Amino acid sequence: MKSNSNRIAILVLLALLAISCEKDFLEVKNPNEITADVFFEDATQVEQAVNTLYNSIAGALRGDGDQSIFTQNARGGGSVVTAGAFQTQVNYFNFGSSPQDNDSDSFWNGAYTTIFRANTILENIEGADFGGDEATKQRLLAETYFFRGVSYFQLAHLYGAVPIVLNTPVTDDDFNPSVAASFGEVWDQAIADLQLAKAGLPTADSAPEGRVTWGSATGFLGKTYLYRAGYLNEAASYALAAAEFQQIIDSGAYGLVANFRDNFTSENENNSESLYEFQYFFSNQETATQSRPFNSVPGIGFEIFLRPSPWLMNEMSLERTVADEFDPRYLEAVYFNEGLPLFGVPYNELGEGLSCDGGGAPDGSSDTEGGWWRKYLNVHLACPPELEGSSDPDNNERILRYADILLMHAEALVASGGDLTAALESVNVVRRRANLSDYADTATLLDEIKHQRAIEFAYENLRYFDLIRWGELESFVAANGTATQQANVSAKHKYFPIPVDEVTNNSNLEQSEPWR
């Protein structure tokens, strides 16, 4: 843990404030250095520190940019690797990578960076002068618990039994923490933090736009119970999950947007369907602030490593709407021959790539095979994204949507033996938005929920972990994977390996047994 926990950068105004916990008795201290001991003086400084959690949590949830989009979407059956994929990515896709490949290290690093920052805030917030503004203090405390809880949720289902760190490190033992005594303890910590967050966060109608809310915490709390039920085979947690999701539904604070597309464009951010999303902004860099355009369509994309799989495209085309059309989620997620044109260019005219110069530059070729990702492209604009200057896409990434709440609610009810009528209604709310007829068969409802999740959340980093928590990863690969995937996949792929650097630097940490 030392490599990740002994340094933290807290943003103060527009500069980085260094807070060092590294023990070096020969180091000469800068008398002008701002440290945690003197920084947390008032509400403004505490909020500046909490703001850094909004940045670091992206590492825990989405890892490190393009590569982690690949890591989360390559193995769930919804994507296949392209000819442009690097060999290390091909190895990962084929379940053939090793801990030394570092495919999943960024999630660990992001989670423990967030945990360290949260612990620093929690240890210093009581000394800050809030001028009697107890409401702001409680909100900032709750936000801090939210991000720490989400970090432990990520660690629990990505890595299993990991160190639980609740204080900033001081002693040698602090710098070399042991793993939790059981897998359940990590889940317990995530739940405890999210319960505190839920109790202290405001509702969406009274919170500043972009900040986490009661709905964010309640949604993640329910999701944590649901994932715990699957990962630890704890049936009792399904009912707890259903209760949390029911509270969100009953609140009336959220609803599906009428147009599925509105969840993936920059003009409809922070809408009624969003419980939590990353806030992206226009940038003057030469790369997009939203990573997915790089992994989308030739000409717009750069070094595209994944494209929609034949399995997914078949799954999305199984049921047509009541108007006998393709499911709109298929049309908005995938650019394919029978689907919608993209920036005025039909798929069979794509050729070697789509250019945004002049609104599209087809070369007249007639390739009609396969498809490319169009989800998260700003298709409401003329021909974005121009990957230069101020035209970079400021397209927020939606992390938790109300559609997810509804389908998780239905799943939790079915798994817990709950109200199947309510479960059907949650599923049908999602189906109606897609202009599908109502589903009525309770005997096959769980299969329908799984089918709807594959379509609704294609390329949204969920499918792989759904298969794992359902205990279906190996059977799915056996039925649908490549021969190499089928030969390599095993029970060890339930969790990622612990980063090699962590095992090397922490004398009390061993690699997870299946990965040794």
Short mmCIF file of C-alpha atoms in Angstrom, two decimals:
data_model
loop_
_atom_site.label_atom_id
_atom_site.label_comp_id
_atom_site.label_asym_id
_atom_site.label_seq_id
_atom_site.Cartn_x
_atom_site.Cartn_y
_atom_site.Cartn_z
CA MET A 1 0.00 0.00 0.00
CA LYS A 2 2.90 2.34 0.63
CA SER A 3 3.36 3.19 -3.02
CA ASN A 4 -0.20 4.54 -3.17
CA SER A 5 -0.93 5.71 0.35
CA ASN A 6 2.13 7.67 1.24
CA ARG A 7 1.56 10.57 -1.11
CA ILE A 8 -1.52 12.64 -1.82
CA ALA A 9 -2.13 15.71 -3.91
CA ILE A 10 -4.93 17.97 -2.72
CA LEU A 11 -6.06 20.73 -5.04
CA VAL A 12 -5.98 24.15 -3.35
CA LEU A 13 -7.42 26.84 -5.59
CA LEU A 14 -5.70 25.99 -8.90
CA ALA A 15 -2.49 24.50 -7.50
CA LEU A 16 -1.59 21.10 -6.13
CA LEU A 17 -1.09 20.96 -2.41
CA ALA A 18 1.35 18.22 -1.47
CA ILE A 19 0.63 16.30 1.71
CA SER A 20 3.39 13.80 2.36
CA CYS A 21 3.18 10.87 4.71
CA GLU A 22 6.48 9.34 3.66
CA LYS A 23 8.81 8.67 6.55
CA ASP A 24 12.26 10.01 5.79
CA PHE A 25 14.18 11.20 8.84
CA LEU A 26 16.87 12.80 6.67
CA GLU A 27 14.41 14.91 4.71
CA VAL A 28 14.66 18.66 5.22
CA LYS A 29 11.15 20.07 5.72
CA ASN A 30 10.13 23.21 3.90
CA PRO A 31 8.89 25.65 6.56
CA ASN A 32 6.53 27.19 3.97
CA GLU A 33 4.95 23.89 3.00
CA ILE A 34 1.19 23.68 3.52
CA THR A 35 0.35 20.40 5.27
CA ALA A 36 -2.83 18.77 6.47
CA ASP A 37 -2.06 20.03 9.98
CA VAL A 38 -2.48 23.65 8.93
CA PHE A 39 -4.61 23.44 5.81
CA PHE A 40 -8.09 22.51 7.13
CA GLU A 41 -8.91 25.87 8.70
CA ASP A 42 -12.40 26.64 7.39
CA ALA A 43 -15.30 25.38 5.29
CA THR A 44 -13.79 26.62 2.04
CA GLN A 45 -10.60 24.64 2.52
CA VAL A 46 -12.49 21.51 3.54
CA GLU A 47 -14.65 21.77 0.42
CA GLN A 48 -11.53 22.19 -1.72
CA ALA A 49 -10.19 18.98 -0.25
CA VAL A 50 -13.50 17.15 -0.80
CA ASN A 51 -13.50 18.36 -4.40
CA THR A 52 -10.37 16.30 -5.04
CA LEU A 53 -12.40 13.15 -4.31
CA TYR A 54 -14.54 13.90 -7.37
CA ASN A 55 -11.35 13.62 -9.39
CA SER A 56 -9.71 10.59 -7.80
CA ILE A 57 -12.87 8.46 -7.76
CA ALA A 58 -12.68 8.36 -11.56
CA GLY A 59 -9.62 6.14 -11.20
CA ALA A 60 -11.47 3.77 -8.87
CA LEU A 61 -14.54 3.52 -11.11
CA ARG A 62 -13.09 3.88 -14.58
CA GLY A 63 -9.38 3.30 -14.18
CA ASP A 64 -6.89 5.05 -16.38
CA GLY A 65 -8.55 6.28 -19.56
CA ASP A 66 -8.82 4.27 -22.76
CA GLN A 67 -7.08 1.14 -21.48
CA SER A 68 -9.53 0.74 -18.62
CA ILE A 69 -12.52 1.16 -20.92
CA PHE A 70 -10.97 -1.79 -22.74
CA THR A 71 -10.40 -3.71 -19.50
CA GLN A 72 -14.03 -3.42 -18.41
CA ASN A 73 -15.66 -4.08 -21.78
CA ALA A 74 -13.43 -6.64 -23.49
CA ARG A 75 -14.54 -9.79 -21.66
CA GLY A 76 -18.30 -9.48 -21.21
CA GLY A 77 -19.22 -10.84 -24.62
CA GLY A 78 -20.41 -7.49 -25.95
CA SER A 79 -17.14 -6.62 -27.69
CA VAL A 80 -14.47 -8.23 -29.82
CA VAL A 81 -10.93 -7.03 -30.33
CA THR A 82 -9.98 -5.32 -33.57
CA ALA A 83 -6.95 -5.92 -35.74
CA GLY A 84 -5.47 -2.78 -34.17
CA ALA A 85 -5.39 -4.18 -30.64
CA PHE A 86 -1.98 -4.57 -29.02
CA GLN A 87 -0.80 -8.04 -28.07
CA THR A 88 -1.21 -7.33 -24.36
CA GLN A 89 -4.85 -6.41 -25.04
CA VAL A 90 -5.39 -9.56 -27.07
CA ASN A 91 -3.95 -11.56 -24.18
CA TYR A 92 -6.34 -9.88 -21.74
CA PHE A 93 -9.32 -10.44 -24.05
CA ASN A 94 -8.37 -14.11 -24.21
CA PHE A 95 -8.04 -14.43 -20.38
CA GLY A 96 -4.34 -15.01 -20.90
CA SER A 97 -2.81 -12.03 -19.09
CA SER A 98 -0.80 -12.15 -15.86
CA PRO A 99 -0.40 -9.81 -12.85
CA GLN A 100 2.76 -8.45 -14.49
CA ASP A 101 0.67 -7.02 -17.35
CA ASN A 102 -0.88 -4.42 -14.99
CA ASP A 103 -4.21 -4.50 -16.85
CA SER A 104 -6.30 -3.65 -13.78
CA ASP A 105 -3.84 -1.83 -11.50
CA SER A 106 -5.34 1.61 -12.09
CA PHE A 107 -8.60 0.66 -10.32
CA TRP A 108 -6.66 -0.30 -7.18
CA ASN A 109 -4.59 2.88 -7.36
CA GLY A 110 -7.64 5.08 -7.84
CA ALA A 111 -9.52 3.45 -4.98
CA TYR A 112 -6.71 3.75 -2.43
CA THR A 113 -5.86 7.28 -3.52
CA THR A 114 -9.48 8.21 -2.86
CA ILE A 115 -9.47 6.36 0.47
CA PHE A 116 -6.30 8.13 1.57
CA ARG A 117 -7.72 11.53 0.69
CA ALA A 118 -11.00 10.71 2.43
CA ASN A 119 -9.19 9.59 5.58
CA THR A 120 -7.16 12.81 5.58
CA ILE A 121 -10.36 14.85 5.42
CA LEU A 122 -12.10 12.82 8.13
CA GLU A 123 -9.13 13.24 10.48
CA ASN A 124 -9.04 17.02 10.05
CA ILE A 125 -12.58 18.22 9.46
CA GLU A 126 -13.44 18.58 13.16
CA GLY A 127 -10.72 21.21 13.56
CA ALA A 128 -12.10 23.42 10.78
CA ASP A 129 -14.16 26.51 11.55
CA PHE A 130 -17.51 26.25 9.76
CA GLY A 131 -18.83 29.43 11.33
CA GLY A 132 -21.81 27.59 12.72
CA ASP A 133 -22.78 26.17 9.32
CA GLU A 134 -23.45 22.63 10.50
CA ALA A 135 -25.37 21.74 7.33
CA THR A 136 -22.33 22.32 5.13
CA LYS A 137 -20.14 20.35 7.50
CA GLN A 138 -22.51 17.38 7.46
CA ARG A 139 -22.82 17.50 3.68
CA LEU A 140 -19.04 17.45 3.22
CA LEU A 141 -18.71 14.62 5.72
CA ALA A 142 -21.36 12.66 3.85
CA GLU A 143 -19.68 13.28 0.48
CA THR A 144 -16.41 12.02 1.94
CA TYR A 145 -18.06 8.85 3.24
CA PHE A 146 -19.71 8.37 -0.15
CA PHE A 147 -16.44 8.34 -2.05
CA ARG A 148 -14.71 6.12 0.49
CA GLY A 149 -17.66 3.73 0.42
CA VAL A 150 -17.70 3.56 -3.38
CA SER A 151 -13.94 2.90 -3.31
CA TYR A 152 -14.41 -0.06 -0.96
CA PHE A 153 -17.28 -1.32 -3.12
CA GLN A 154 -14.93 -1.31 -6.09
CA LEU A 155 -12.17 -3.05 -4.16
CA ALA A 156 -14.58 -5.68 -2.81
CA HIS A 157 -15.88 -6.85 -6.15
CA LEU A 158 -12.75 -6.27 -8.21
CA TYR A 159 -10.14 -7.74 -5.84
CA GLY A 160 -11.88 -9.54 -2.97
CA ALA A 161 -10.16 -9.49 0.42
CA VAL A 162 -8.02 -6.32 0.55
CA PRO A 163 -6.60 -4.10 3.31
CA ILE A 164 -9.14 -1.91 5.06
CA VAL A 165 -7.44 1.42 5.75
CA LEU A 166 -9.35 3.90 7.91
CA ASN A 167 -6.52 6.21 9.02
CA THR A 168 -3.62 7.96 7.36
CA PRO A 169 -0.43 5.92 7.84
CA VAL A 170 2.08 6.79 10.56
CA THR A 171 3.76 3.60 11.79
CA ASP A 172 5.47 0.82 9.86
CA ASP A 173 2.41 -1.35 10.39
CA ASP A 174 0.24 1.40 8.92
CA PHE A 175 2.39 1.47 5.82
CA ASN A 176 2.16 -2.32 5.49
CA PRO A 177 -1.48 -3.18 6.18
CA SER A 178 -2.70 -6.76 6.06
CA VAL A 179 -5.74 -7.85 4.11
CA ALA A 180 -9.10 -8.08 5.83
CA ALA A 181 -9.79 -11.30 7.69
CA SER A 182 -12.68 -12.09 5.33
CA PHE A 183 -14.18 -10.98 2.05
CA GLY A 184 -17.30 -9.88 3.94
CA GLU A 185 -15.40 -7.30 6.00
CA VAL A 186 -14.59 -5.27 2.90
CA TRP A 187 -18.24 -5.30 1.85
CA ASP A 188 -19.19 -4.34 5.42
CA GLN A 189 -16.96 -1.28 5.24
CA ALA A 190 -18.43 -0.18 1.92
CA ILE A 191 -21.94 -0.55 3.32
CA ALA A 192 -21.14 1.32 6.55
CA ASP A 193 -19.69 4.28 4.64
CA LEU A 194 -22.55 4.41 2.15
CA GLN A 195 -25.10 4.32 4.97
CA LEU A 196 -23.42 7.36 6.54
CA ALA A 197 -23.41 9.08 3.16
CA LYS A 198 -27.08 8.33 2.58
CA ALA A 199 -27.99 9.77 5.97
CA GLY A 200 -26.16 13.05 5.38
CA LEU A 201 -26.51 13.88 1.70
CA PRO A 202 -29.19 16.23 0.32
CA THR A 203 -31.73 15.17 -2.27
CA ALA A 204 -31.14 16.03 -5.90
CA ASP A 205 -33.52 19.00 -5.88
CA SER A 206 -31.52 20.77 -3.15
CA ALA A 207 -27.96 19.81 -4.11
CA PRO A 208 -25.66 21.79 -6.42
CA GLU A 209 -25.58 20.27 -9.90
CA GLY A 210 -22.87 17.68 -10.29
CA ARG A 211 -22.44 16.89 -6.59
CA VAL A 212 -23.40 13.54 -5.11
CA THR A 213 -26.82 13.25 -3.50
CA TRP A 214 -29.04 11.03 -1.39
CA GLY A 215 -29.98 9.25 -4.60
CA SER A 216 -26.32 8.62 -5.48
CA ALA A 217 -25.65 7.06 -2.06
CA THR A 218 -28.88 5.06 -1.91
CA GLY A 219 -28.29 3.73 -5.42
CA PHE A 220 -24.74 2.64 -4.66
CA LEU A 221 -25.84 1.15 -1.34
CA GLY A 222 -28.44 -0.98 -3.10
CA LYS A 223 -25.91 -1.92 -5.77
CA THR A 224 -23.43 -2.94 -3.07
CA TYR A 225 -26.01 -5.23 -1.44
CA LEU A 226 -26.88 -6.71 -4.85
CA TYR A 227 -23.27 -7.36 -5.82
CA ARG A 228 -22.51 -8.75 -2.36
CA ALA A 229 -25.37 -11.22 -2.77
CA GLY A 230 -23.86 -12.48 -6.00
CA TYR A 231 -20.16 -12.38 -5.20
CA LEU A 232 -20.50 -13.92 -1.72
CA ASN A 233 -23.57 -16.06 -2.46
CA GLU A 234 -25.49 -14.30 0.33
CA ALA A 235 -29.16 -14.58 -0.56
CA ALA A 236 -30.26 -12.36 2.33
CA SER A 237 -28.61 -9.34 0.71
CA TYR A 238 -31.05 -9.40 -2.23
CA ALA A 239 -33.94 -8.21 -0.07
CA LEU A 240 -31.76 -5.45 1.39
CA ALA A 241 -30.89 -4.34 -2.15
CA ALA A 242 -34.52 -4.34 -3.22
CA ALA A 243 -35.47 -2.15 -0.26
CA GLU A 244 -32.89 0.50 -1.19
CA PHE A 245 -33.98 0.57 -4.83
CA GLN A 246 -37.62 0.78 -3.76
CA GLN A 247 -36.85 3.93 -1.76
CA ILE A 248 -35.45 5.57 -4.89
CA ILE A 249 -38.49 4.58 -6.93
CA ASP A 250 -40.88 5.78 -4.22
CA SER A 251 -39.09 9.12 -3.92
CA GLY A 252 -40.29 10.13 -7.38
CA ALA A 253 -37.08 12.11 -7.82
CA TYR A 254 -35.89 10.20 -10.88
CA GLY A 255 -37.33 8.96 -14.14
CA LEU A 256 -36.25 7.71 -17.54
CA VAL A 257 -35.66 10.36 -20.16
CA ALA A 258 -37.96 9.88 -23.16
CA ASN A 259 -35.12 9.52 -25.66
CA PHE A 260 -32.47 6.90 -24.83
CA ARG A 261 -29.91 9.00 -26.74
CA ASP A 262 -30.18 11.79 -24.19
CA ASN A 263 -28.11 9.73 -21.75
CA PHE A 264 -25.03 9.99 -23.95
CA THR A 265 -24.80 13.50 -25.35
CA SER A 266 -23.37 16.66 -23.84
CA GLU A 267 -26.57 18.66 -24.24
CA ASN A 268 -28.58 16.46 -21.85
CA GLU A 269 -26.23 16.01 -18.93
CA ASN A 270 -27.41 15.71 -15.30
CA ASN A 271 -30.90 14.81 -16.48
CA SER A 272 -33.71 13.09 -14.58
CA GLU A 273 -32.27 9.63 -15.26
CA SER A 274 -28.84 10.34 -13.80
CA LEU A 275 -28.13 9.51 -10.16
CA TYR A 276 -24.40 10.14 -10.57
CA GLU A 277 -22.15 11.11 -13.44
CA PHE A 278 -18.63 12.34 -14.02
CA GLN A 279 -18.57 16.04 -14.82
CA TYR A 280 -16.41 16.66 -17.90
CA PHE A 281 -15.59 20.08 -19.31
CA PHE A 282 -14.29 21.55 -22.53
CA SER A 283 -10.54 21.27 -22.75
CA ASN A 284 -7.79 22.98 -24.68
CA GLN A 285 -5.85 19.74 -24.94
CA GLU A 286 -5.56 17.80 -28.16
CA THR A 287 -7.34 14.77 -26.73
CA ALA A 288 -11.00 14.44 -25.84
CA THR A 289 -12.08 14.74 -22.25
CA GLN A 290 -14.53 11.86 -22.86
CA SER A 291 -12.45 8.83 -23.80
CA ARG A 292 -14.99 6.83 -25.78
CA PRO A 293 -14.71 8.81 -29.07
CA PHE A 294 -11.23 7.32 -29.37
CA ASN A 295 -12.78 3.85 -29.28
CA SER A 296 -15.67 4.44 -31.65
CA VAL A 297 -15.62 4.71 -35.44
CA PRO A 298 -12.70 4.75 -37.90
CA GLY A 299 -11.83 8.31 -38.78
CA ILE A 300 -13.18 9.65 -35.49
CA GLY A 301 -11.62 6.99 -33.31
CA PHE A 302 -7.91 6.64 -32.72
CA GLU A 303 -6.33 3.23 -32.10
CA ILE A 304 -9.71 1.50 -31.85
CA PHE A 305 -9.31 -1.73 -29.90
CA LEU A 306 -12.91 -2.94 -29.52
CA ARG A 307 -15.99 -3.15 -31.69
CA PRO A 308 -19.44 -4.62 -31.01
CA SER A 309 -19.48 -8.41 -31.07
CA PRO A 310 -21.69 -10.54 -33.32
CA TRP A 311 -23.25 -11.97 -30.13
CA LEU A 312 -24.30 -8.51 -28.93
CA MET A 313 -25.60 -7.41 -32.32
CA ASN A 314 -27.68 -10.56 -32.52
CA GLU A 315 -28.94 -10.07 -28.95
CA MET A 316 -29.95 -6.50 -29.73
CA SER A 317 -31.86 -7.52 -32.85
CA LEU A 318 -33.86 -10.36 -31.26
CA GLU A 319 -36.93 -8.26 -30.49
CA ARG A 320 -38.35 -5.49 -32.61
CA THR A 321 -40.49 -2.63 -31.36
CA VAL A 322 -44.28 -2.47 -31.53
CA ALA A 323 -43.73 -0.47 -34.74
CA ASP A 324 -41.63 -3.36 -36.16
CA GLU A 325 -38.38 -1.38 -35.99
CA PHE A 326 -35.00 -2.07 -34.43
CA ASP A 327 -34.75 -1.46 -30.71
CA PRO A 328 -33.70 2.22 -30.40
CA ARG A 329 -30.98 1.19 -27.93
CA TYR A 330 -29.41 -0.89 -30.71
CA LEU A 331 -29.62 2.02 -33.13
CA GLU A 332 -28.06 4.47 -30.65
CA ALA A 333 -25.32 2.16 -29.35
CA VAL A 334 -24.06 0.61 -32.59
CA TYR A 335 -23.28 2.03 -36.04
CA PHE A 336 -24.16 -0.77 -38.47
CA ASN A 337 -25.39 -1.31 -42.02
CA GLU A 338 -29.13 -1.44 -41.36
CA GLY A 339 -28.99 1.19 -38.64
CA LEU A 340 -28.86 4.96 -38.51
CA PRO A 341 -26.42 7.05 -40.56
CA LEU A 342 -23.68 8.67 -38.53
CA PHE A 343 -23.15 12.39 -39.20
CA GLY A 344 -24.89 11.91 -42.53
CA VAL A 345 -22.82 8.88 -43.60
CA PRO A 346 -24.55 5.50 -44.17
CA TYR A 347 -22.58 2.57 -42.80
CA ASN A 348 -21.98 1.02 -46.23
CA GLU A 349 -20.26 4.25 -47.33
CA LEU A 350 -17.90 4.48 -44.35
CA GLY A 351 -14.95 3.05 -46.22
CA GLU A 352 -11.68 3.57 -44.37
CA GLY A 353 -13.11 6.13 -42.01
CA LEU A 354 -15.43 9.04 -41.38
CA SER A 355 -14.02 12.55 -41.56
CA CYS A 356 -15.67 15.46 -39.79
CA ASP A 357 -14.25 17.89 -42.31
CA GLY A 358 -17.28 19.06 -44.24
CA GLY A 359 -19.74 16.82 -42.42
CA GLY A 360 -18.46 13.43 -43.50
CA ALA A 361 -16.36 12.10 -46.34
CA PRO A 362 -17.55 8.68 -47.56
CA ASP A 363 -15.42 7.03 -50.20
CA GLY A 364 -18.18 4.97 -51.78
CA SER A 365 -17.05 1.56 -50.53
CA SER A 366 -19.69 -1.06 -49.87
CA ASP A 367 -18.61 -2.89 -46.70
CA THR A 368 -21.70 -3.95 -44.77
CA GLU A 369 -20.20 -6.32 -42.19
CA GLY A 370 -20.14 -5.84 -38.42
CA GLY A 371 -20.49 -2.53 -36.64
CA TRP A 372 -18.72 0.16 -34.61
CA TRP A 373 -19.56 1.90 -31.34
CA ARG A 374 -21.58 5.10 -31.60
CA LYS A 375 -22.68 5.38 -27.95
CA TYR A 376 -21.28 8.55 -26.32
CA LEU A 377 -20.63 10.30 -29.62
CA ASN A 378 -22.30 13.72 -29.64
CA VAL A 379 -24.62 12.77 -32.46
CA HIS A 380 -26.80 15.84 -31.90
CA LEU A 381 -24.01 18.01 -33.36
CA ALA A 382 -23.09 18.31 -37.01
CA CYS A 383 -19.98 16.13 -37.01
CA PRO A 384 -18.23 15.87 -33.65
CA PRO A 385 -15.94 15.28 -32.05
CA GLU A 386 -13.19 17.41 -33.52
CA LEU A 387 -10.24 16.25 -31.47
CA GLU A 388 -8.51 19.57 -31.23
CA GLY A 389 -8.77 22.91 -29.48
CA SER A 390 -11.92 23.98 -27.65
CA SER A 391 -14.14 21.61 -29.63
CA ASP A 392 -13.23 18.64 -27.43
CA PRO A 393 -16.41 16.87 -26.25
CA ASP A 394 -17.51 17.81 -22.75
CA ASN A 395 -19.71 14.74 -22.64
CA ASN A 396 -20.32 13.61 -19.06
CA GLU A 397 -20.05 9.89 -18.41
CA ARG A 398 -23.14 8.55 -16.67
CA ILE A 399 -22.08 6.25 -13.84
CA LEU A 400 -25.44 5.30 -12.30
CA ARG A 401 -28.68 5.62 -14.27
CA TYR A 402 -32.29 5.16 -13.16
CA ALA A 403 -32.66 2.39 -15.77
CA ASP A 404 -30.01 0.50 -13.81
CA ILE A 405 -31.93 1.09 -10.57
CA LEU A 406 -35.10 -0.34 -12.15
CA LEU A 407 -33.46 -3.46 -13.55
CA MET A 408 -31.47 -4.08 -10.35
CA HIS A 409 -34.71 -3.60 -8.39
CA ALA A 410 -36.45 -6.22 -10.50
CA GLU A 411 -33.53 -8.62 -10.21
CA ALA A 412 -33.35 -8.24 -6.43
CA LEU A 413 -37.09 -8.88 -6.09
CA VAL A 414 -36.94 -12.03 -8.21
CA ALA A 415 -33.85 -13.35 -6.40
CA SER A 416 -35.33 -12.68 -2.96
CA GLY A 417 -38.77 -14.12 -3.70
CA GLY A 418 -40.30 -10.66 -3.54
CA ASP A 419 -43.19 -8.99 -5.32
CA LEU A 420 -43.06 -10.24 -8.91
CA THR A 421 -45.73 -7.80 -10.02
CA ALA A 422 -43.50 -4.92 -8.91
CA ALA A 423 -40.54 -6.62 -10.60
CA LEU A 424 -42.45 -6.84 -13.88
CA GLU A 425 -43.37 -3.18 -13.66
CA SER A 426 -39.74 -2.12 -13.19
CA VAL A 427 -38.73 -4.16 -16.23
CA ASN A 428 -41.61 -2.84 -18.30
CA VAL A 429 -40.80 0.79 -17.53
CA VAL A 430 -37.46 0.15 -19.25
CA ARG A 431 -39.09 -1.79 -22.11
CA ARG A 432 -41.70 0.91 -22.73
CA ARG A 433 -39.02 3.54 -23.23
CA ALA A 434 -37.65 1.28 -25.98
CA ASN A 435 -41.17 1.01 -27.48
CA LEU A 436 -41.41 -2.71 -26.69
CA SER A 437 -44.56 -4.48 -25.58
CA ASP A 438 -44.97 -5.30 -21.89
CA TYR A 439 -43.38 -8.49 -20.60
CA ALA A 440 -45.70 -10.77 -18.63
CA ASP A 441 -43.98 -14.13 -17.98
CA THR A 442 -42.78 -14.27 -14.38
CA ALA A 443 -41.32 -17.75 -14.91
CA THR A 444 -38.68 -16.37 -17.30
CA LEU A 445 -38.40 -12.90 -15.80
CA LEU A 446 -34.82 -13.27 -14.57
CA ASP A 447 -33.67 -14.26 -18.06
CA GLU A 448 -35.48 -11.21 -19.43
CA ILE A 449 -33.74 -8.96 -16.90
CA LYS A 450 -30.37 -10.32 -17.99
CA HIS A 451 -31.29 -9.77 -21.64
CA GLN A 452 -32.41 -6.21 -20.97
CA ARG A 453 -29.19 -5.43 -19.10
CA ALA A 454 -27.11 -6.59 -22.06
CA ILE A 455 -29.00 -4.24 -24.39
CA GLU A 456 -29.52 -1.26 -22.10
CA PHE A 457 -25.94 -1.06 -20.81
CA ALA A 458 -23.90 -2.17 -23.82
CA TYR A 459 -20.42 -0.62 -23.65
CA GLU A 460 -21.12 0.89 -20.22
CA ASN A 461 -18.63 -1.23 -18.23
CA LEU A 462 -21.22 -3.47 -16.54
CA ARG A 463 -21.67 -6.70 -18.52
CA TYR A 464 -18.46 -8.47 -17.43
CA PHE A 465 -19.21 -7.94 -13.75
CA ASP A 466 -22.84 -8.95 -14.25
CA LEU A 467 -21.66 -12.31 -15.60
CA ILE A 468 -19.32 -12.75 -12.62
CA ARG A 469 -21.90 -11.97 -9.94
CA TRP A 470 -24.43 -14.25 -11.67
CA GLY A 471 -21.83 -17.04 -11.65
CA GLU A 472 -22.12 -17.29 -15.44
CA LEU A 473 -18.77 -16.07 -16.75
CA GLU A 474 -17.30 -19.48 -17.52
CA SER A 475 -20.52 -20.92 -18.95
CA PHE A 476 -21.05 -17.85 -21.14
CA VAL A 477 -17.51 -18.05 -22.50
CA ALA A 478 -17.94 -21.80 -23.10
CA ALA A 479 -21.02 -21.09 -25.20
CA ASN A 480 -20.00 -17.87 -26.94
CA GLY A 481 -16.27 -17.21 -26.53
CA THR A 482 -13.36 -17.89 -28.84
CA ALA A 483 -11.48 -21.17 -28.60
CA THR A 484 -8.61 -19.39 -26.85
CA GLN A 485 -10.96 -17.76 -24.33
CA GLN A 486 -12.58 -21.11 -23.63
CA ALA A 487 -9.18 -22.71 -23.01
CA ASN A 488 -7.99 -19.95 -20.64
CA VAL A 489 -10.96 -18.77 -18.58
CA SER A 490 -11.17 -20.16 -15.06
CA ALA A 491 -12.49 -19.44 -11.58
CA LYS A 492 -9.53 -17.13 -10.88
CA HIS A 493 -11.03 -14.54 -13.22
CA LYS A 494 -13.69 -13.74 -10.64
CA TYR A 495 -11.21 -11.18 -9.29
CA PHE A 496 -8.36 -9.12 -10.67
CA PRO A 497 -4.85 -9.78 -9.36
CA ILE A 498 -3.40 -7.43 -6.76
CA PRO A 499 -0.90 -5.05 -8.39
CA VAL A 500 2.59 -6.52 -8.33
CA ASP A 501 4.12 -3.31 -6.96
CA GLU A 502 1.80 -3.49 -3.96
CA VAL A 503 2.81 -7.05 -3.18
CA THR A 504 6.48 -6.11 -3.54
CA ASN A 505 6.31 -2.99 -1.36
CA ASN A 506 4.01 -4.28 1.38
CA SER A 507 5.61 -6.95 3.56
CA ASN A 508 2.19 -8.04 4.86
CA LEU A 509 0.49 -8.40 1.49
CA GLU A 510 0.49 -11.51 -0.66
CA GLN A 511 -0.84 -12.01 -4.15
CA SER A 512 -4.35 -13.47 -4.27
CA GLU A 513 -3.98 -17.23 -4.16
CA PRO A 514 -5.36 -18.02 -7.65
CA TRP A 515 -2.88 -15.55 -9.16
CA ARG A 516 0.28 -16.73 -7.38
#
